[in-house]
Short mmCIF file of C-alpha atoms in Angstrom, two decimals:
data_model
loop_
_atom_site.label_atom_id
_atom_site.label_comp_id
_atom_site.label_asym_id
_atom_site.label_seq_id
_atom_site.Cartn_x
_atom_site.Cartn_y
_atom_site.Cartn_z
CA UNK H 37 126.49 102.28 107.40
CA UNK H 38 123.91 104.47 109.14
CA UNK H 39 123.02 102.06 111.93
CA UNK H 40 120.96 103.10 114.92
CA UNK H 41 120.72 100.86 117.96
CA UNK H 42 118.11 101.01 120.68
CA UNK H 43 118.16 99.38 124.08
CA UNK H 44 116.32 97.63 125.55
CA UNK H 45 114.22 95.98 122.88
CA UNK H 46 111.59 94.98 125.40
CA UNK H 47 110.89 96.14 128.93
CA UNK H 48 108.19 95.28 131.40
CA UNK H 49 107.82 97.43 134.47
CA UNK H 50 105.43 98.07 137.30
CA UNK H 51 103.16 101.06 137.36
CA UNK H 52 104.82 104.05 138.99
CA UNK H 53 108.39 103.15 138.10
CA UNK H 54 110.62 104.91 135.59
CA UNK H 55 112.11 103.38 132.48
CA UNK H 56 115.05 104.62 130.43
CA UNK H 57 115.47 103.81 126.75
CA UNK H 58 118.78 104.44 125.00
CA UNK H 59 119.28 105.29 121.36
CA UNK H 60 122.71 105.30 119.76
CA UNK H 61 123.96 106.12 116.29
CA UNK H 62 126.73 103.59 115.79
CA UNK H 63 128.57 104.81 112.73
CA UNK H 64 127.64 108.44 112.30
CA UNK H 65 127.15 111.57 114.31
CA UNK H 66 123.51 112.34 114.89
CA UNK H 67 122.94 116.06 114.99
CA UNK H 68 119.23 115.50 115.47
CA UNK H 69 117.36 112.66 117.11
CA UNK H 70 113.66 111.97 117.13
CA UNK H 71 111.46 109.91 119.41
CA UNK H 72 108.28 108.36 118.12
CA UNK H 73 105.49 106.33 119.56
CA UNK H 74 103.68 103.80 117.42
CA UNK H 75 100.45 101.94 118.05
CA UNK H 76 99.78 98.64 116.27
CA UNK H 77 99.25 99.03 112.54
CA UNK H 78 99.39 102.80 112.85
CA UNK H 79 101.77 105.46 111.70
CA UNK H 80 104.57 106.98 113.73
CA UNK H 81 103.58 109.69 116.16
CA UNK H 82 106.39 112.15 116.77
CA UNK H 83 106.90 112.86 120.44
CA UNK H 84 109.93 115.12 120.43
CA UNK H 85 112.94 116.32 118.51
CA UNK H 86 116.30 116.84 120.13
CA UNK H 87 119.49 118.44 118.97
CA UNK H 88 122.78 117.60 120.61
CA UNK H 89 123.41 119.80 123.61
CA UNK H 90 120.01 121.48 123.43
CA UNK H 91 116.70 120.95 125.14
CA UNK H 92 114.25 118.77 123.30
CA UNK H 93 111.32 120.24 121.43
CA UNK H 94 108.14 118.40 122.32
CA UNK H 95 105.11 117.98 120.13
CA UNK H 96 101.80 119.35 121.28
CA UNK H 97 100.14 117.10 123.80
CA UNK H 98 103.33 115.32 124.89
CA UNK H 99 104.12 115.82 128.57
CA UNK H 100 107.66 117.08 128.98
CA UNK H 101 107.88 116.05 132.62
CA UNK H 102 106.73 112.54 131.86
CA UNK H 103 108.88 111.86 128.84
CA UNK H 104 112.35 113.16 129.62
CA UNK H 105 114.70 113.36 126.68
CA UNK H 106 118.42 113.88 126.90
CA UNK H 107 120.72 114.23 123.90
CA UNK H 108 124.04 114.54 125.65
CA UNK H 109 126.31 113.58 122.77
CA UNK H 110 126.30 113.25 119.01
CA UNK H 111 125.77 109.51 119.31
CA UNK H 112 123.45 109.08 122.27
CA UNK H 113 119.94 110.13 123.18
CA UNK H 114 117.82 108.78 126.00
CA UNK H 115 114.10 108.75 126.65
CA UNK H 116 113.00 108.29 130.24
CA UNK H 117 109.37 107.49 130.90
CA UNK H 118 108.81 108.68 134.44
CA UNK H 119 106.15 107.24 136.73
CA UNK H 120 104.97 104.94 133.99
CA UNK H 121 101.34 103.88 133.83
CA UNK H 122 99.60 101.21 131.76
CA UNK H 123 98.49 103.80 129.20
CA UNK H 124 102.17 104.45 128.46
CA UNK H 125 102.50 100.91 127.16
CA UNK H 126 103.48 101.20 123.53
CA UNK H 127 106.20 100.75 120.94
CA UNK H 128 108.78 103.53 121.09
CA UNK H 129 111.10 104.18 118.18
CA UNK H 130 114.07 106.49 117.99
CA UNK H 131 115.47 107.95 114.83
CA UNK H 132 118.66 109.80 114.07
CA UNK H 133 119.70 112.17 111.37
CA UNK H 134 123.15 113.50 110.80
CA UNK H 135 126.26 113.17 108.77
CA UNK H 136 126.01 109.79 107.11
CA UNK H 137 126.00 108.26 103.70
CA UNK H 138 122.48 109.47 103.16
CA UNK H 139 123.42 113.01 103.99
CA UNK H 140 121.98 115.14 106.72
CA UNK H 141 118.46 114.85 105.40
CA UNK H 142 117.84 111.14 105.87
CA UNK H 143 116.46 109.66 109.06
CA UNK H 144 117.63 106.24 110.20
CA UNK H 145 115.64 104.30 112.71
CA UNK H 146 116.38 102.16 115.71
CA UNK H 147 114.69 98.76 116.05
CA UNK H 148 112.24 100.02 118.64
CA UNK H 149 111.43 99.28 122.26
CA UNK H 150 108.26 97.60 123.38
CA UNK H 151 107.25 98.97 126.76
CA UNK H 152 104.68 97.15 128.84
CA UNK H 153 103.56 98.74 132.08
CA UNK H 154 101.73 96.41 134.45
CA UNK X 637 101.69 122.41 107.57
CA UNK X 638 102.62 119.57 105.30
CA UNK X 639 100.38 116.58 104.88
CA UNK X 640 101.12 113.18 103.40
CA UNK X 641 98.32 110.97 102.16
CA UNK X 642 98.53 107.28 101.41
CA UNK X 643 95.14 106.37 100.06
CA UNK X 644 95.61 102.58 100.07
CA UNK X 645 95.49 101.14 103.60
CA UNK X 646 96.06 97.61 102.33
CA UNK X 647 97.28 96.03 99.13
CA UNK X 648 98.27 92.59 97.98
CA UNK X 649 100.29 91.28 95.07
CA UNK X 650 101.35 87.91 93.75
CA UNK X 651 104.96 86.95 94.04
CA UNK X 652 107.00 88.11 91.01
CA UNK X 653 104.35 90.63 90.01
CA UNK X 654 104.64 94.42 90.09
CA UNK X 655 102.77 96.68 92.48
CA UNK X 656 102.53 100.44 92.88
CA UNK X 657 101.87 102.20 96.15
CA UNK X 658 100.53 105.72 95.97
CA UNK X 659 101.47 108.79 97.98
CA UNK X 660 100.43 112.40 97.62
CA UNK X 661 101.56 115.33 99.65
CA UNK X 662 100.71 118.94 100.15
CA UNK X 663 103.28 121.66 100.61
CA UNK X 664 104.07 125.20 99.59
CA UNK X 665 107.80 124.58 99.86
CA UNK X 666 110.02 124.17 96.82
CA UNK X 667 112.95 122.43 98.49
CA UNK X 668 112.19 119.17 100.21
CA UNK X 669 112.92 115.47 100.27
CA UNK X 670 110.65 112.49 99.93
CA UNK X 671 111.20 109.01 101.28
CA UNK X 672 109.69 105.58 101.31
CA UNK X 673 110.29 103.47 104.39
CA UNK X 674 109.46 99.83 104.88
CA UNK X 675 108.42 98.36 108.23
CA UNK X 676 108.34 94.54 108.15
CA UNK X 677 106.81 92.45 110.94
CA UNK X 678 110.01 92.93 112.96
CA UNK X 679 108.94 96.62 113.12
CA UNK X 680 112.41 97.86 112.15
CA UNK X 681 111.96 100.87 109.89
CA UNK X 682 114.12 100.53 106.80
CA UNK X 683 114.83 103.23 104.24
CA UNK X 684 113.75 102.02 100.81
CA UNK X 685 114.32 105.01 98.60
CA UNK X 686 114.97 108.75 98.75
CA UNK X 687 114.17 111.54 96.32
CA UNK X 688 115.32 115.14 96.28
CA UNK X 689 112.62 117.47 95.03
CA UNK X 690 115.03 119.46 92.88
CA UNK X 691 115.95 116.37 90.89
CA UNK X 692 113.72 115.56 87.95
CA UNK X 693 115.10 112.07 87.54
CA UNK X 694 113.16 109.43 89.41
CA UNK X 695 115.14 107.57 92.07
CA UNK X 696 115.75 103.85 91.63
CA UNK X 697 117.08 101.22 94.01
CA UNK X 698 117.21 97.77 92.47
CA UNK X 699 113.59 96.53 92.27
CA UNK X 700 112.23 99.73 93.80
CA UNK X 701 111.58 102.87 91.81
CA UNK X 702 109.51 105.98 92.24
CA UNK X 703 107.35 108.06 89.98
CA UNK X 704 107.86 111.59 91.23
CA UNK X 705 105.43 114.12 89.79
CA UNK X 706 106.33 117.41 91.44
CA UNK X 707 103.56 119.49 89.90
CA UNK X 708 100.96 116.93 90.91
CA UNK X 709 102.64 116.43 94.31
CA UNK X 710 102.65 112.72 93.79
CA UNK X 711 105.33 110.24 94.82
CA UNK X 712 104.40 106.64 94.08
CA UNK X 713 106.55 103.59 94.76
CA UNK X 714 106.80 100.75 92.27
CA UNK X 715 108.02 97.38 93.41
CA UNK X 716 108.98 95.06 90.58
CA UNK X 717 109.36 91.29 90.82
CA UNK X 718 107.71 91.29 94.25
CA UNK X 719 109.22 88.92 96.79
CA UNK X 720 107.75 87.42 99.94
CA UNK X 721 110.21 89.50 101.94
CA UNK X 722 108.59 92.66 100.61
CA UNK X 723 105.59 91.98 102.85
CA UNK X 724 105.56 94.99 105.17
CA UNK X 725 103.95 98.27 106.00
CA UNK X 726 105.23 101.03 103.74
CA UNK X 727 105.35 104.64 104.82
CA UNK X 728 105.77 107.65 102.60
CA UNK X 729 107.53 110.57 104.29
CA UNK X 730 108.12 114.23 103.50
CA UNK X 731 110.93 116.34 104.88
CA UNK X 732 110.86 120.10 104.72
CA UNK X 733 114.48 121.01 105.23
CA UNK X 734 113.50 124.24 106.93
CA UNK X 735 111.21 122.55 109.45
CA UNK X 736 113.69 119.83 110.27
CA UNK X 737 111.20 117.08 110.95
CA UNK X 738 109.48 114.60 108.70
CA UNK X 739 105.80 114.06 108.11
CA UNK X 740 104.70 110.48 107.62
CA UNK X 741 101.69 109.07 105.86
CA UNK X 742 99.40 106.57 107.54
CA UNK X 743 101.06 103.67 105.77
CA UNK X 744 100.08 100.96 103.31
CA UNK X 745 100.18 97.35 104.39
CA UNK X 746 101.48 95.26 101.50
CA UNK X 747 101.11 91.50 101.44
CA UNK X 748 103.01 89.49 98.85
CA UNK X 749 101.27 86.18 98.20
CA UNK X 750 103.08 83.05 97.05
#
């Protein structure tokens, strides 16, 4: 149980285009979802936290208009990188927490999305 | 704000041996959770073990166990009978239930050598 999927796993796009990444909790209801960015061999950098039906809470320094987060249902959250630029190239990971075997305190992670902006 | 410190950026261990990864944290909260996550080369984050702060008994999951010292704010992970598949980056994480979001350490890269 407690599986989180993320799609796509890899995406390459041209500078100036927008990219949408989906995160789904497959076997539990995610009351809270998190989006992280990770650089090679580094820790996870929290970008934003979203609760179902509410606006996302962004961490300091993260541009809300550039990284649009929608948590429309208890099983789906999306991250849209708008007008992507090469500096947005990174590994993006979503995480979900909710009612699962681990309780509402355990975060489960998606497999990540590698974004490359040319 | 909570902080999580993993003082060992890299470690290595021989297959079948035991290794301990250290983690310390700083908080003024009394109710919280602690986690160890594993991130293998595939980069999928996998929950290894979970500990509730109010429980004195150390959590155990097969070959993985923790030494939770609440007063010292220490939460080390012991891996027994290390296997090649244990090669990964390990992250210690702290969750303040009031804050709702976790704080992660910088990670320890563990290499298991044959």
